[in-house]
Coordinates of C-alpha atoms and ligand atoms in Angstrom, one line a residue:
X1 CA 68.9 -54.0 104.6
X2 CA 71.1 -51.8 102.8
X3 CA 69.5 -48.7 101.1
X4 CA 70.6 -48.5 97.4
X5 CA 72.6 -45.1 96.4
X6 CA 70.5 -44.3 93.4
X7 CA 66.9 -45.1 94.8
X8 CA 64.7 -42.1 95.1
X9 CA 61.8 -41.8 97.0
X10 CA 58.6 -44.1 96.1
X11 CA 56.4 -41.6 94.0
X12 CA 57.3 -38.5 96.0
X13 CA 60.3 -36.5 95.5
X14 CA 62.6 -36.9 98.2
X15 CA 65.3 -39.0 96.7
X16 CA 67.7 -36.0 96.0
X17 CA 70.4 -36.2 93.7
X18 CA 73.2 -34.3 94.4
X19 CA 75.3 -31.6 93.4
X20 CA 74.9 -32.0 89.7
X21 CA 71.4 -32.9 88.9
X22 CA 67.9 -31.2 89.7
X23 CA 67.4 -31.0 93.2
X24 CA 64.2 -33.0 94.2
X25 CA 64.2 -32.5 97.9
X26 CA 62.2 -29.0 97.6
X27 CA 59.6 -30.2 95.2
X28 CA 58.5 -28.0 92.4
X29 CA 59.9 -24.7 93.3
X30 CA 63.7 -25.6 91.9
X31 CA 64.5 -26.6 88.7
X32 CA 68.7 -26.9 89.2
X33 CA 70.7 -28.6 91.6
X34 CA 72.9 -27.1 94.3
X35 CA 76.4 -26.2 93.8
X36 CA 78.9 -28.5 95.2
X37 CA 79.7 -26.0 97.4
X38 CA 76.3 -24.9 98.4
X39 CA 75.5 -28.6 99.1
X40 CA 78.7 -29.1 101.3
X41 CA 78.0 -26.1 103.3
X42 CA 74.5 -26.8 103.9
X43 CA 74.4 -30.2 104.8
X44 CA 74.6 -31.2 108.3
X45 CA 73.8 -35.1 107.9
X46 CA 77.5 -36.1 108.9
X47 CA 77.1 -35.1 112.6
X48 CA 73.1 -34.5 113.1
X49 CA 72.9 -38.2 112.2
X50 CA 73.4 -38.6 116.2
X51 CA 69.9 -37.1 116.4
X52 CA 68.5 -40.0 114.6
X53 CA 66.7 -42.1 117.6
X54 CA 65.2 -38.7 118.7
X55 CA 64.2 -37.6 115.2
X56 CA 62.6 -41.1 114.9
X57 CA 60.7 -41.0 118.4
X58 CA 59.6 -37.1 117.6
X59 CA 58.0 -38.2 114.1
X60 CA 56.0 -41.4 115.8
X61 CA 54.8 -39.1 118.6
X62 CA 53.7 -36.6 116.0
X63 CA 51.8 -39.1 113.7
X64 CA 50.1 -40.7 116.4
X65 CA 48.9 -37.5 117.7
X66 CA 47.8 -36.7 113.7
X67 CA 45.9 -39.9 113.7
X68 CA 44.0 -39.1 117.2
X69 CA 43.1 -35.8 115.9
X70 CA 41.6 -37.3 112.5
X71 CA 44.3 -35.4 110.4
X72 CA 45.6 -38.5 109.1
X73 CA 43.9 -42.1 108.9
X74 CA 45.0 -44.8 111.2
X75 CA 45.9 -46.8 108.5
X76 CA 48.7 -44.0 107.1
X77 CA 49.6 -43.5 110.6
X78 CA 50.2 -47.3 111.3
X79 CA 52.4 -47.5 107.9
X80 CA 54.3 -44.5 109.2
X81 CA 54.9 -45.8 112.4
X82 CA 56.1 -49.7 111.1
X83 CA 58.2 -47.6 108.4
X84 CA 59.9 -45.6 110.9
X85 CA 60.7 -48.6 113.4
X86 CA 62.3 -50.1 110.2
X87 CA 64.3 -47.0 109.5
X88 CA 65.4 -46.8 113.3
X89 CA 66.3 -50.7 113.0
X90 CA 68.4 -50.0 109.9
X91 CA 70.1 -47.3 111.3
X92 CA 70.7 -49.0 114.5
X93 CA 72.3 -52.2 112.6
X94 CA 74.5 -49.8 110.6
X95 CA 72.6 -50.5 107.6
X96 CA 71.6 -47.2 106.6
X97 CA 73.0 -44.9 103.9
X98 CA 73.1 -41.3 104.9
X99 CA 73.1 -39.2 102.0
X100 CA 74.6 -35.4 101.9
X101 CA 72.4 -34.6 99.1
X102 CA 69.4 -35.1 101.5
X103 CA 70.7 -32.1 103.6
X104 CA 70.0 -33.6 107.3
X105 CA 68.9 -36.3 109.5
X106 CA 65.3 -35.2 109.0
X107 CA 65.4 -35.4 105.4
X108 CA 67.3 -38.4 105.4
X109 CA 64.6 -40.4 107.5
X110 CA 61.6 -39.2 105.8
X111 CA 63.3 -39.9 102.3
X112 CA 63.8 -43.5 103.4
X113 CA 60.4 -43.7 104.9
X114 CA 59.3 -42.9 101.4
X115 CA 60.9 -45.7 100.0
X116 CA 59.8 -48.0 102.2
X117 CA 55.8 -47.3 102.5
X118 CA 55.5 -45.0 99.5
X119 CA 53.1 -41.8 99.2
X120 CA 51.8 -42.0 102.6
X121 CA 55.2 -41.1 103.9
X122 CA 54.3 -37.7 102.7
X123 CA 51.7 -37.3 105.5
X124 CA 54.3 -37.3 108.4
X125 CA 55.2 -33.7 107.8
X126 CA 51.8 -32.2 108.0
X127 CA 51.5 -29.7 110.9
X128 CA 55.1 -29.5 111.7
X129 CA 58.4 -28.2 110.0
X130 CA 61.9 -28.9 110.4
X131 CA 62.5 -25.9 112.9
X132 CA 60.3 -27.2 115.2
X133 CA 61.3 -30.8 114.5
X134 CA 65.3 -30.1 115.1
X135 CA 64.2 -27.9 118.2
X136 CA 62.4 -31.1 119.8
X137 CA 65.1 -33.8 118.5
X138 CA 68.0 -31.6 119.9
X139 CA 66.3 -31.0 123.1
X140 CA 65.3 -34.6 123.6
X141 CA 69.4 -35.2 122.7
X142 CA 70.3 -32.6 125.4
X143 CA 68.1 -33.7 127.9
X144 CA 69.8 -37.4 127.7
X145 CA 73.0 -35.9 127.5
X146 CA 72.2 -34.0 130.8
X147 CA 70.9 -37.1 132.7
X148 CA 74.0 -39.1 131.5
X149 CA 76.5 -36.5 132.8
X150 CA 74.8 -36.1 135.8
X151 CA 74.6 -39.5 136.5
X152 CA 78.6 -39.7 135.6
X153 CA 79.1 -36.8 138.6
X154 CA 77.1 -38.5 140.7
X155 CA 79.7 -41.7 140.4
X156 CA 82.4 -39.2 140.6
X157 CA 81.0 -38.0 144.2
X158 CA 80.7 -41.5 145.4
X159 CA 84.3 -42.0 144.5
X160 CA 85.5 -38.8 146.4
X161 CA 83.2 -39.6 149.3
X162 CA 84.4 -43.1 149.8
X163 CA 88.3 -41.7 149.8
X164 CA 87.3 -38.9 152.1
X165 CA 85.8 -41.7 154.6
X166 CA 89.3 -43.5 154.5
X167 CA 91.2 -40.4 154.7
X168 CA 88.9 -38.6 157.4
X169 CA 92.3 -38.0 159.8
X170 CA 95.0 -37.9 157.4
X171 CA 96.8 -34.6 157.7
X172 CA 97.8 -32.7 154.6
X173 CA 99.1 -29.4 154.0
X174 CA 96.4 -26.8 153.1
X175 CA 97.6 -23.9 150.9
X176 CA 96.7 -20.6 150.0
X177 CA 98.4 -18.6 147.4
X178 CA 99.8 -22.0 146.8
X179 CA 101.9 -21.4 149.9
X180 CA 101.7 -23.7 152.9
X181 CA 98.9 -22.3 155.0
X182 CA 97.4 -24.6 157.5
X183 CA 97.3 -28.1 158.2
X184 CA 94.2 -29.8 156.9
X185 CA 92.7 -33.2 156.6
X186 CA 92.6 -35.2 153.4
X187 CA 89.0 -36.3 153.6
X188 CA 88.1 -32.7 154.2
X189 CA 89.8 -31.7 151.0
X190 CA 88.2 -34.2 148.9
X191 CA 84.9 -33.2 150.4
X192 CA 85.5 -30.0 149.0
X193 CA 85.1 -31.0 145.2
X194 CA 82.2 -33.2 146.5
X195 CA 80.5 -29.9 147.1
X196 CA 81.5 -28.3 143.9
X197 CA 80.1 -31.2 142.1
X198 CA 76.8 -31.1 144.0
X199 CA 76.5 -27.4 142.7
X200 CA 77.2 -28.7 139.1
X201 CA 74.5 -31.3 139.4
X202 CA 72.3 -28.6 140.6
X203 CA 73.0 -26.3 137.3
X204 CA 72.5 -29.7 135.3
X205 CA 69.0 -30.0 136.9
X206 CA 67.8 -26.6 136.4
X207 CA 69.2 -26.7 132.9
X208 CA 66.7 -30.1 132.4
X209 CA 63.7 -28.3 134.2
X210 CA 64.0 -25.4 131.9
X211 CA 64.4 -27.4 128.5
X212 CA 61.9 -29.8 129.3
X213 CA 59.1 -27.8 127.2
X214 CA 58.0 -29.9 123.9
X215 CA 58.7 -27.5 120.6
X216 CA 56.6 -30.1 118.5
X217 CA 53.6 -28.6 116.6
X218 CA 54.6 -24.9 116.5
X219 CA 55.7 -25.6 112.9
X220 CA 57.8 -23.1 110.8
X221 CA 57.4 -20.2 113.5
X222 CA 53.7 -19.3 113.6
X223 CA 51.6 -22.3 114.7
X224 CA 49.4 -24.2 112.5
X225 CA 45.7 -24.5 111.4
X226 CA 45.7 -27.9 111.8
X227 CA 43.5 -29.4 115.0
X228 CA 46.8 -30.9 116.6
X229 CA 47.2 -31.7 120.3
X230 CA 50.7 -30.3 121.5
X231 CA 50.0 -31.6 124.9
X232 CA 49.8 -35.0 123.7
X233 CA 52.9 -34.9 121.9
X234 CA 54.6 -33.1 124.7
X235 CA 53.6 -35.9 127.3
X236 CA 54.5 -38.5 124.9
X237 CA 58.0 -37.3 124.6
X238 CA 58.4 -37.2 128.4
X239 CA 58.2 -33.1 128.4
X240 CA 56.5 -31.4 131.2
X241 CA 54.1 -29.7 128.8
X242 CA 54.5 -27.9 125.3
X243 CA 56.3 -24.6 124.8
X244 CA 54.3 -21.4 125.2
X245 CA 55.1 -19.2 122.2
X246 CA 55.7 -20.6 118.7
X247 CA 58.0 -17.8 117.6
X248 CA 60.3 -17.9 120.7
X249 CA 60.4 -22.1 120.3
X250 CA 62.1 -22.4 117.0
X251 CA 64.6 -19.5 118.0
X252 CA 65.5 -20.6 121.2
X253 CA 68.7 -22.2 121.8
X254 CA 69.0 -21.2 125.7
X255 CA 68.7 -24.8 126.7
X256 CA 72.0 -25.9 124.5
X257 CA 73.8 -22.9 126.1
X258 CA 72.6 -23.8 129.5
X259 CA 74.0 -27.4 128.9
X260 CA 77.5 -25.8 127.6
X261 CA 77.8 -23.3 130.4
X262 CA 77.2 -25.9 133.1
X263 CA 79.5 -28.2 131.7
X264 CA 82.0 -25.3 131.5
X265 CA 81.7 -24.8 135.3
X266 CA 82.2 -28.4 135.7
X267 CA 85.0 -28.8 133.6
X268 CA 86.7 -25.7 135.3
X269 CA 86.2 -27.7 138.7
X270 CA 87.8 -30.8 137.4
X271 CA 90.3 -28.8 135.9
X272 CA 91.1 -27.4 139.3
X273 CA 91.2 -31.3 140.7
X274 CA 93.3 -32.5 137.9
X275 CA 95.8 -29.8 138.3
X276 CA 96.2 -30.0 142.1
X277 CA 97.0 -34.1 141.0
X278 CA 99.7 -32.9 138.5
X279 CA 101.4 -30.9 141.2
X280 CA 101.0 -33.5 144.1
X281 CA 102.2 -36.2 141.5
X282 CA 105.4 -34.2 140.9
X283 CA 108.8 -35.6 142.5
X284 CA 109.3 -32.0 143.9
X285 CA 106.0 -32.4 146.0
X286 CA 105.7 -36.2 145.9
X287 CA 102.4 -36.2 147.7
X288 CA 100.6 -38.9 145.7
X289 CA 101.2 -41.3 142.5
X290 CA 99.0 -42.8 140.2
X291 CA 99.3 -46.7 139.6
X292 CA 100.2 -48.0 136.3
X293 CA 96.5 -47.8 135.4
X294 CA 96.7 -43.9 135.2
X295 CA 100.1 -43.2 134.4
X296 CA 102.0 -43.2 131.2
X297 CA 105.7 -43.3 130.6
X298 CA 108.1 -41.6 128.4
X299 CA 109.4 -42.9 125.2
X300 CA 113.0 -41.5 125.8
X301 CA 113.2 -41.0 129.9
X302 CA 112.7 -44.3 131.3
X303 CA 112.4 -43.2 134.8
X304 CA 109.0 -41.1 134.0
X305 CA 105.5 -41.6 135.3
X306 CA 103.4 -39.2 134.0
X307 CA 99.8 -38.0 135.0
X308 CA 98.5 -37.8 131.3
X309 CA 95.0 -38.5 132.2
X310 CA 95.0 -35.4 134.9
X311 CA 96.7 -33.2 132.4
X312 CA 94.1 -34.0 129.7
X313 CA 91.3 -33.3 132.2
X314 CA 92.8 -29.9 132.9
X315 CA 93.0 -29.3 129.2
X316 CA 89.5 -30.3 128.5
X317 CA 88.3 -27.2 129.8
X318 CA 89.3 -25.3 126.7
X319 CA 87.2 -26.8 124.1
X320 CA 84.4 -27.1 126.4
X321 CA 84.2 -23.3 127.2
X322 CA 85.0 -23.0 123.6
X323 CA 82.3 -24.5 122.6
X324 CA 80.0 -22.5 124.8
X325 CA 81.8 -19.3 123.6
X326 CA 81.3 -20.4 120.0
X327 CA 77.6 -20.8 120.5
X328 CA 77.0 -17.6 122.4
X329 CA 78.5 -15.8 119.4
X330 CA 76.3 -17.8 116.8
X331 CA 73.2 -16.6 118.8
X332 CA 74.3 -13.1 119.3
X333 CA 72.2 -10.5 117.5
X334 CA 70.1 -13.2 115.5
X335 CA 67.1 -11.9 114.2
X336 CA 63.9 -14.1 115.1
X337 CA 62.9 -16.6 114.4
X338 CA 65.1 -19.3 112.9
X339 CA 68.1 -18.9 111.1
X340 CA 70.5 -21.6 109.5
X341 CA 73.0 -20.0 111.6
X342 CA 71.6 -22.2 114.2
X343 CA 72.3 -25.4 112.6
X344 CA 76.2 -24.4 113.9
X345 CA 74.7 -25.4 117.3
X346 CA 75.2 -29.2 117.1
X347 CA 78.6 -30.2 116.7
X348 CA 80.1 -27.6 119.6
X349 CA 77.3 -29.5 122.0
X350 CA 78.1 -33.0 120.8
X351 CA 82.0 -32.4 121.2
X352 CA 81.5 -30.8 124.7
X353 CA 79.1 -33.6 126.1
X354 CA 81.5 -36.2 124.7
X355 CA 84.5 -34.6 126.4
X356 CA 82.9 -33.7 129.6
X357 CA 81.6 -37.1 129.8
X358 CA 85.0 -38.5 129.3
X359 CA 86.8 -36.0 132.0
X360 CA 84.1 -36.8 134.7
X361 CA 84.8 -40.6 134.0
X362 CA 88.8 -40.2 133.9
X363 CA 88.5 -38.1 137.2
X364 CA 86.6 -40.7 138.6
X365 CA 89.1 -43.1 137.7
X366 CA 92.0 -41.3 138.9
X367 CA 90.1 -40.8 142.4
X368 CA 89.8 -44.3 143.0
X369 CA 93.3 -44.8 141.9
X370 CA 95.6 -42.4 143.4
X371 CA 97.8 -43.4 146.2
X372 CA 98.6 -41.0 148.8
X373 CA 102.1 -40.3 150.3
X374 CA 100.7 -40.1 153.9
X375 CA 104.2 -39.7 155.6
X376 CA 105.2 -37.3 153.0
X377 CA 102.0 -35.4 153.5
X378 CA 102.2 -34.8 157.2
X379 CA 105.8 -33.9 157.1
X380 CA 104.8 -31.5 154.5
X381 CA 102.0 -30.2 156.5
X382 CA 104.1 -29.3 159.7
X383 CA 106.7 -27.0 157.6
X384 CA 106.6 -23.2 157.2
X385 CA 105.1 -23.0 161.2
X386 CA 101.5 -24.2 159.8
X387 CA 100.2 -24.1 163.3
X388 CA 101.2 -20.4 164.0
X389 CA 97.4 -19.5 163.8
X390 CA 96.7 -22.4 166.6
X391 CA 99.1 -20.9 168.7
X392 CA 97.8 -17.4 168.5
X393 CA 94.3 -18.5 169.0
X394 CA 95.3 -20.4 172.1
X395 CA 96.9 -17.0 173.6
X396 CA 93.5 -15.4 172.8
X397 CA 91.3 -18.5 174.3
X398 CA 93.4 -19.2 177.4
X399 CA 95.4 -16.0 178.1
X400 CA 92.5 -13.6 177.0
X401 CA 94.7 -11.6 174.7
X402 CA 93.0 -9.7 172.1
X403 CA 93.9 -11.2 168.9
X404 CA 96.0 -8.6 167.2
X405 CA 98.3 -8.8 170.4
X406 CA 98.4 -12.7 169.8
X407 CA 99.2 -12.2 166.5
X408 CA 102.2 -10.2 167.3
X409 CA 103.3 -12.4 170.1
X410 CA 103.3 -15.4 167.7
X411 CA 105.1 -13.6 165.3
X412 CA 108.2 -13.1 167.5
X413 CA 107.7 -16.8 168.7
X414 CA 107.8 -17.9 164.9
X415 CA 110.9 -15.6 164.5
X416 CA 112.6 -17.6 167.5
X417 CA 111.9 -20.7 166.0
X418 CA 113.1 -19.8 162.7
X419 CA 116.1 -18.4 164.2
X420 CA 116.9 -22.0 166.1
X421 CA 115.9 -24.1 163.0
X422 CA 113.0 -25.8 164.9
X423 CA 109.2 -26.2 164.9
X424 CA 107.1 -24.1 167.2
X425 CA 106.4 -27.0 169.4
X426 CA 110.1 -27.7 169.7
X427 CA 110.5 -24.6 171.7
X428 CA 110.9 -24.8 175.5
X429 CA 108.4 -23.1 177.5
X430 CA 110.8 -21.2 179.5
X431 CA 111.7 -19.7 176.0
X432 CA 108.3 -19.1 175.0
X433 CA 108.0 -17.1 178.4
X434 CA 110.9 -15.0 177.3
X435 CA 108.5 -13.2 174.6
X436 CA 105.1 -13.8 177.0
X437 CA 105.5 -14.7 180.4
X438 CA 102.2 -16.0 180.7
X439 CA 102.4 -18.8 178.4
X440 CA 102.1 -22.3 180.1
X441 CA 103.0 -25.7 178.8
X442 CA 99.2 -26.3 178.0
X443 CA 100.2 -24.7 174.7
X444 CA 101.4 -27.9 173.4
X445 CA 98.1 -29.1 173.2
X446 CA 97.5 -27.1 170.4
X447 CA 100.7 -27.3 168.4
X448 CA 101.5 -30.0 166.2
X449 CA 99.6 -30.8 163.2
X450 CA 97.2 -33.6 164.6
X451 CA 96.4 -31.1 167.4
X452 CA 95.9 -28.4 164.9
X453 CA 93.1 -30.4 162.6
X454 CA 91.4 -32.0 165.4
X455 CA 90.8 -28.7 167.3
X456 CA 88.8 -27.2 163.9
X457 CA 85.7 -28.5 165.1
X458 CA 83.5 -25.4 163.6
X459 CA 80.8 -26.2 161.2
X460 CA 82.1 -26.8 158.1
X461 CA 86.0 -27.2 159.3
X462 CA 88.6 -29.9 159.0
X463 CA 88.5 -31.7 162.1
X464 CA 88.4 -35.5 161.4
X465 CA 85.0 -36.0 163.5
X466 CA 83.6 -33.3 161.2
X467 CA 84.9 -34.9 158.0
X468 CA 83.3 -38.4 159.1
X469 CA 80.2 -36.5 159.7
X470 CA 80.1 -34.4 156.6
X471 CA 80.9 -37.6 154.3
X472 CA 77.7 -39.3 156.2
X473 CA 75.5 -36.5 155.1
X474 CA 77.2 -36.0 151.6
X475 CA 76.1 -39.7 151.3
X476 CA 72.5 -38.6 151.7
X477 CA 72.8 -35.4 150.0
X478 CA 74.2 -36.6 146.9
X479 CA 73.8 -40.4 146.5
X480 CA 70.6 -41.2 148.2
Ligands
LIG501 N1 69.4 -29.1 109.9 C1 68.7 -27.7 110.3 C2 69.4 -27.4 111.3 O1 69.7 -28.2 112.0 C3 67.2 -28.4 110.5 C4 66.3 -27.1 110.2 C5 66.5 -26.4 108.9 N2 65.5 -25.5 108.7 C6 64.9 -25.0 107.9 N3 64.3 -24.1 107.7 N4 65.8 -25.1 106.9 O2 68.9 -26.6 112.0

């Protein structure tokens, strides 16, 4: 059922006539209508229509409570609930005409309710204001976004854990300063991201726990003289409790900031993985490739296979961190309580929420898709005397040398191998003994990348047996 554009509220003055006619949404106080530019800057309906379901849920909870408290009659409450359900259906069916002249989602819903049920609609706004209404709607929406994002991150962790189990013993080069450092296992590397994402989920859970207090019923800023039951509405809407201070309640956007902050850190983590995939997929590194499902071609260079998804994930942090920064600056120095400035909260959060969810899903797709070039990884892991630390550790462990001296002896052996153009394990014992006569053939047991990673069994270390155990533990900690 389409709403006719010219219809104004059934008996009440909530139709709104736009820039030229007299404004009707403010009732008796205003004779003239807003200037066109005033209407344009003031309206939020183009984006806050995303709060429609939350707005209607909040209104239904509110009017049920008003009826239970004897503040509105059961008949009026039933009419209002029925009308709101119709509005919800119209919006879901795409059959609702959102009007900019009605400013925001709250006024659009209420106006349509008046069209549908007449003057009783005017009782819905008893003992509340748009200030507590918008805070309630936005908290409900953000809570949903937090839950959806956390579920997405959990799926990404599942993908990483699966691949880590497959690659528990695959040797890859480990880097510091992006210089080859020590060999590590691929499973260990993948589980590093599982840990980061676990902390990201922890931040989202913290954010959810703190935001889960219901603003509804604090009214404009001071509370209300009506005998409302805020605990009832809080419970109906799934909040843990009502907020404790009415002034704080209409001023607070911490929850949005926390969501953006947690999303920013998450986006940073994703960008690091994405960057590594971009590097790994370069022909120069040749560590990995994406299949056609996660690659794009070039319109001019037929040979190209570009990791566009990884590049875009790498870039997403820009707009997400930007959203956080933008809202921080909006809120900074804002005097209590509500200021219209706060209407600027939504676009940032919506955009960030959409993009972080997309980045998480794309990363999960890439993790499942990426093909590792194990031969190349193993070869590269051995480059640059990457087992020199293992050799030094052997000198300490077996020969009882102080580490500083072992470091020095190893340095001489590295120089010798470098000179000969061979790997450390290619030096003969006799040659090694020229540097230190106590060295025996047992030293070969720690040289070579496989031996190196297998020996790193300290808690949290890279040994394949650790990776297998840690992947199992990660399943319990993060996926159960
Ligand atoms: N559209 C407004 C917002 O998003 C709703 C609250 C308006 N409150 C007010 N007192 N004008 O913040």
